[in-house]
Amino acid sequence: MTLHFPEVASGPAFLPRKEADAIPLSVEKLPEVLGRFGIQPDSVEARWIRMTARECQEPAVGGEKKFCATALESMVDFSTSSLGTRDVRAVSTTVAKKGVPKQEYTIVQSGIYKLAGDELVACHVETYAYAVFYCHLTGSTRAYMMKRVGKDGAGFVFLRRLWSTSAEATMPSHKTFRIKKKLAKKMRQNRPIPHWIRMRTDNTIRYNAKRRHWRRTKLGF
């Protein structure tokens, strides 16, 4: 598989929880937020911030649990409460070196790990005036960690996430399922939907799973 991992500038850091909780995360309070951080209301950044606020205010669908974390502590609290344990493991996509060119990668069979079980919390970075992560938990989900090696010898750990057909209920509104119509076709055929997690230099995506579900396994690819 040919992949490209461009370097991405780090986004804003998490604010202290007390400070983050004092700043509203809502469309109605957006003028206050923009003014506080000196962002022009008609700017591109303001439009993205508005989209983030709207997404965070939308209700969860299809039995999904969702939460927009504005502090590291709130991210941890949501993950542990959703999974029902404080014994969790956080993982993310990593690259062995910077400046890796677009190239073909091969899966290393001995470097495949499966997070068995179907309870995972994924947190995705969002565009806002300060650090905001969109975290959500859905059922019938499987995740894998796998090592891939490029032609230039650059190895890295890559995450692959699979959804089963039970995710169909979330498809009409969840952004993950609005990208390609062929995903719907796969679900109607009772086939899992793959989602590859790309690398971000600011470590934007974390998967949290109960440690007792963490094991090494051989998969047939």
mmCIF file with all atom_site columns, N, CA and C in Angstrom, residues 14 56 66-72 74-75 122-128 130-136 204-206:
data_model
loop_
_atom_site.group_PDB
_atom_site.id
_atom_site.type_symbol
_atom_site.label_atom_id
_atom_site.label_alt_id
_atom_site.label_comp_id
_atom_site.label_asym_id
_atom_site.label_entity_id
_atom_site.label_seq_id
_atom_site.pdbx_PDB_ins_code
_atom_site.Cartn_x
_atom_site.Cartn_y
_atom_site.Cartn_z
_atom_site.occupancy
_atom_site.B_iso_or_equiv
_atom_site.pdbx_formal_charge
_atom_site.auth_seq_id
_atom_site.auth_comp_id
_atom_site.auth_asym_id
_atom_site.auth_atom_id
_atom_site.pdbx_PDB_model_num
ATOM 1  N N  . PHE A 1 14  ? -3.402  21.711 25.427 1.00 0.00 ? 14  PHE A N  1
ATOM 2  C CA . PHE A 1 14  ? -4.509  21.706 26.372 1.00 0.00 ? 14  PHE A CA 1
ATOM 3  C C  . PHE A 1 14  ? -4.337  22.847 27.366 1.00 0.00 ? 14  PHE A C  1
ATOM 4  N N  . CYS A 1 56  ? -19.826 19.484 18.497 1.00 0.00 ? 56  CYS A N  1
ATOM 5  C CA . CYS A 1 56  ? -19.787 19.112 19.908 1.00 0.00 ? 56  CYS A CA 1
ATOM 6  C C  . CYS A 1 56  ? -21.156 19.216 20.562 1.00 0.00 ? 56  CYS A C  1
ATOM 7  N N  . LYS A 1 66  ? -20.445 10.194 23.231 1.00 0.00 ? 66  LYS A N  1
ATOM 8  C CA . LYS A 1 66  ? -19.524 11.188 22.691 1.00 0.00 ? 66  LYS A CA 1
ATOM 9  C C  . LYS A 1 66  ? -19.273 12.283 23.706 1.00 0.00 ? 66  LYS A C  1
ATOM 10 N N  . PHE A 1 67  ? -18.127 12.944 23.543 1.00 0.00 ? 67  PHE A N  1
ATOM 11 C CA . PHE A 1 67  ? -17.747 14.005 24.469 1.00 0.00 ? 67  PHE A CA 1
ATOM 12 C C  . PHE A 1 67  ? -16.626 14.810 23.845 1.00 0.00 ? 67  PHE A C  1
ATOM 13 N N  . CYS A 1 68  ? -16.686 16.118 23.958 1.00 0.00 ? 68  CYS A N  1
ATOM 14 C CA . CYS A 1 68  ? -15.609 16.976 23.483 1.00 0.00 ? 68  CYS A CA 1
ATOM 15 C C  . CYS A 1 68  ? -14.740 17.355 24.675 1.00 0.00 ? 68  CYS A C  1
ATOM 16 N N  . ALA A 1 69  ? -13.550 16.808 24.704 1.00 0.00 ? 69  ALA A N  1
ATOM 17 C CA . ALA A 1 69  ? -12.633 17.037 25.814 1.00 0.00 ? 69  ALA A CA 1
ATOM 18 C C  . ALA A 1 69  ? -11.831 18.308 25.585 1.00 0.00 ? 69  ALA A C  1
ATOM 19 N N  . THR A 1 70  ? -11.856 19.193 26.555 1.00 0.00 ? 70  THR A N  1
ATOM 20 C CA . THR A 1 70  ? -11.113 20.447 26.465 1.00 0.00 ? 70  THR A CA 1
ATOM 21 C C  . THR A 1 70  ? -9.917  20.477 27.411 1.00 0.00 ? 70  THR A C  1
ATOM 22 N N  . ALA A 1 71  ? -9.712  19.395 28.134 1.00 0.00 ? 71  ALA A N  1
ATOM 23 C CA . ALA A 1 71  ? -8.570  19.272 29.039 1.00 0.00 ? 71  ALA A CA 1
ATOM 24 C C  . ALA A 1 71  ? -8.170  17.803 29.100 1.00 0.00 ? 71  ALA A C  1
ATOM 25 N N  . LEU A 1 72  ? -6.907  17.551 29.373 1.00 0.00 ? 72  LEU A N  1
ATOM 26 C CA . LEU A 1 72  ? -6.428  16.173 29.427 1.00 0.00 ? 72  LEU A CA 1
ATOM 27 C C  . LEU A 1 72  ? -7.180  15.380 30.486 1.00 0.00 ? 72  LEU A C  1
ATOM 28 N N  . SER A 1 74  ? -10.253 15.755 31.513 1.00 0.00 ? 74  SER A N  1
ATOM 29 C CA . SER A 1 74  ? -11.605 15.408 31.077 1.00 0.00 ? 74  SER A CA 1
ATOM 30 C C  . SER A 1 74  ? -11.574 14.292 30.035 1.00 0.00 ? 74  SER A C  1
ATOM 31 N N  . MET A 1 75  ? -10.515 14.240 29.215 1.00 0.00 ? 75  MET A N  1
ATOM 32 C CA . MET A 1 75  ? -10.367 13.140 28.256 1.00 0.00 ? 75  MET A CA 1
ATOM 33 C C  . MET A 1 75  ? -10.206 11.814 28.991 1.00 0.00 ? 75  MET A C  1
ATOM 34 N N  . ALA A 1 122 ? -12.091 6.505  20.935 1.00 0.00 ? 122 ALA A N  1
ATOM 35 C CA . ALA A 1 122 ? -11.203 7.189  19.995 1.00 0.00 ? 122 ALA A CA 1
ATOM 36 C C  . ALA A 1 122 ? -11.347 8.693  20.196 1.00 0.00 ? 122 ALA A C  1
ATOM 37 N N  . CYS A 1 123 ? -10.234 9.402  20.204 1.00 0.00 ? 123 CYS A N  1
ATOM 38 C CA . CYS A 1 123 ? -10.246 10.854 20.381 1.00 0.00 ? 123 CYS A CA 1
ATOM 39 C C  . CYS A 1 123 ? -9.547  11.511 19.194 1.00 0.00 ? 123 CYS A C  1
ATOM 40 N N  . HIS A 1 124 ? -10.258 12.394 18.506 1.00 0.00 ? 124 HIS A N  1
ATOM 41 C CA . HIS A 1 124 ? -9.755  13.060 17.309 1.00 0.00 ? 124 HIS A CA 1
ATOM 42 C C  . HIS A 1 124 ? -9.618  14.554 17.574 1.00 0.00 ? 124 HIS A C  1
ATOM 43 N N  . VAL A 1 125 ? -8.521  15.133 17.138 1.00 0.00 ? 125 VAL A N  1
ATOM 44 C CA . VAL A 1 125 ? -8.312  16.555 17.350 1.00 0.00 ? 125 VAL A CA 1
ATOM 45 C C  . VAL A 1 125 ? -9.298  17.360 16.505 1.00 0.00 ? 125 VAL A C  1
ATOM 46 N N  . GLU A 1 126 ? -9.770  18.461 17.047 1.00 0.00 ? 126 GLU A N  1
ATOM 47 C CA . GLU A 1 126 ? -10.685 19.359 16.348 1.00 0.00 ? 126 GLU A CA 1
ATOM 48 C C  . GLU A 1 126 ? -10.064 20.751 16.272 1.00 0.00 ? 126 GLU A C  1
ATOM 49 N N  . THR A 1 127 ? -10.541 21.547 15.343 1.00 0.00 ? 127 THR A N  1
ATOM 50 C CA . THR A 1 127 ? -10.061 22.921 15.216 1.00 0.00 ? 127 THR A CA 1
ATOM 51 C C  . THR A 1 127 ? -10.866 23.825 16.134 1.00 0.00 ? 127 THR A C  1
ATOM 52 N N  . TYR A 1 128 ? -10.179 24.465 17.063 1.00 0.00 ? 128 TYR A N  1
ATOM 53 C CA . TYR A 1 128 ? -10.837 25.392 17.987 1.00 0.00 ? 128 TYR A CA 1
ATOM 54 C C  . TYR A 1 128 ? -9.795  26.389 18.470 1.00 0.00 ? 128 TYR A C  1
ATOM 55 N N  . TYR A 1 130 ? -8.595  26.667 21.322 1.00 0.00 ? 130 TYR A N  1
ATOM 56 C CA . TYR A 1 130 ? -7.676  25.946 22.189 1.00 0.00 ? 130 TYR A CA 1
ATOM 57 C C  . TYR A 1 130 ? -7.880  24.456 21.918 1.00 0.00 ? 130 TYR A C  1
ATOM 58 N N  . ALA A 1 131 ? -7.109  23.605 22.560 1.00 0.00 ? 131 ALA A N  1
ATOM 59 C CA . ALA A 1 131 ? -7.158  22.174 22.258 1.00 0.00 ? 131 ALA A CA 1
ATOM 60 C C  . ALA A 1 131 ? -8.513  21.570 22.600 1.00 0.00 ? 131 ALA A C  1
ATOM 61 N N  . VAL A 1 132 ? -9.132  20.935 21.619 1.00 0.00 ? 132 VAL A N  1
ATOM 62 C CA . VAL A 1 132 ? -10.398 20.220 21.796 1.00 0.00 ? 132 VAL A CA 1
ATOM 63 C C  . VAL A 1 132 ? -10.277 18.880 21.075 1.00 0.00 ? 132 VAL A C  1
ATOM 64 N N  . PHE A 1 133 ? -10.636 17.818 21.760 1.00 0.00 ? 133 PHE A N  1
ATOM 65 C CA . PHE A 1 133 ? -10.633 16.483 21.163 1.00 0.00 ? 133 PHE A CA 1
ATOM 66 C C  . PHE A 1 133 ? -12.046 15.917 21.179 1.00 0.00 ? 133 PHE A C  1
ATOM 67 N N  . TYR A 1 134 ? -12.484 15.440 20.020 1.00 0.00 ? 134 TYR A N  1
ATOM 68 C CA . TYR A 1 134 ? -13.790 14.794 19.901 1.00 0.00 ? 134 TYR A CA 1
ATOM 69 C C  . TYR A 1 134 ? -13.600 13.320 20.240 1.00 0.00 ? 134 TYR A C  1
ATOM 70 N N  . CYS A 1 135 ? -14.103 12.899 21.389 1.00 0.00 ? 135 CYS A N  1
ATOM 71 C CA . CYS A 1 135 ? -13.949 11.518 21.843 1.00 0.00 ? 135 CYS A CA 1
ATOM 72 C C  . CYS A 1 135 ? -15.283 10.794 21.742 1.00 0.00 ? 135 CYS A C  1
ATOM 73 N N  . HIS A 1 136 ? -15.228 9.544  21.313 1.00 0.00 ? 136 HIS A N  1
ATOM 74 C CA . HIS A 1 136 ? -16.477 8.786  21.218 1.00 0.00 ? 136 HIS A CA 1
ATOM 75 C C  . HIS A 1 136 ? -16.227 7.302  21.411 1.00 0.00 ? 136 HIS A C  1
ATOM 76 N N  . THR A 1 204 ? -2.540  13.278 17.937 1.00 0.00 ? 204 THR A N  1
ATOM 77 C CA . THR A 1 204 ? -3.923  13.708 18.066 1.00 0.00 ? 204 THR A CA 1
ATOM 78 C C  . THR A 1 204 ? -4.926  12.601 18.300 1.00 0.00 ? 204 THR A C  1
ATOM 79 N N  . ILE A 1 205 ? -4.561  11.369 18.042 1.00 0.00 ? 205 ILE A N  1
ATOM 80 C CA . ILE A 1 205 ? -5.542  10.301 18.169 1.00 0.00 ? 205 ILE A CA 1
ATOM 81 C C  . ILE A 1 205 ? -5.063  9.271  19.174 1.00 0.00 ? 205 ILE A C  1
ATOM 82 N N  . ARG A 1 206 ? -5.902  8.969  20.106 1.00 0.00 ? 206 ARG A N  1
ATOM 83 C CA . ARG A 1 206 ? -5.580  7.950  21.091 1.00 0.00 ? 206 ARG A CA 1
ATOM 84 C C  . ARG A 1 206 ? -6.706  6.922  21.123 1.00 0.00 ? 206 ARG A C  1
#
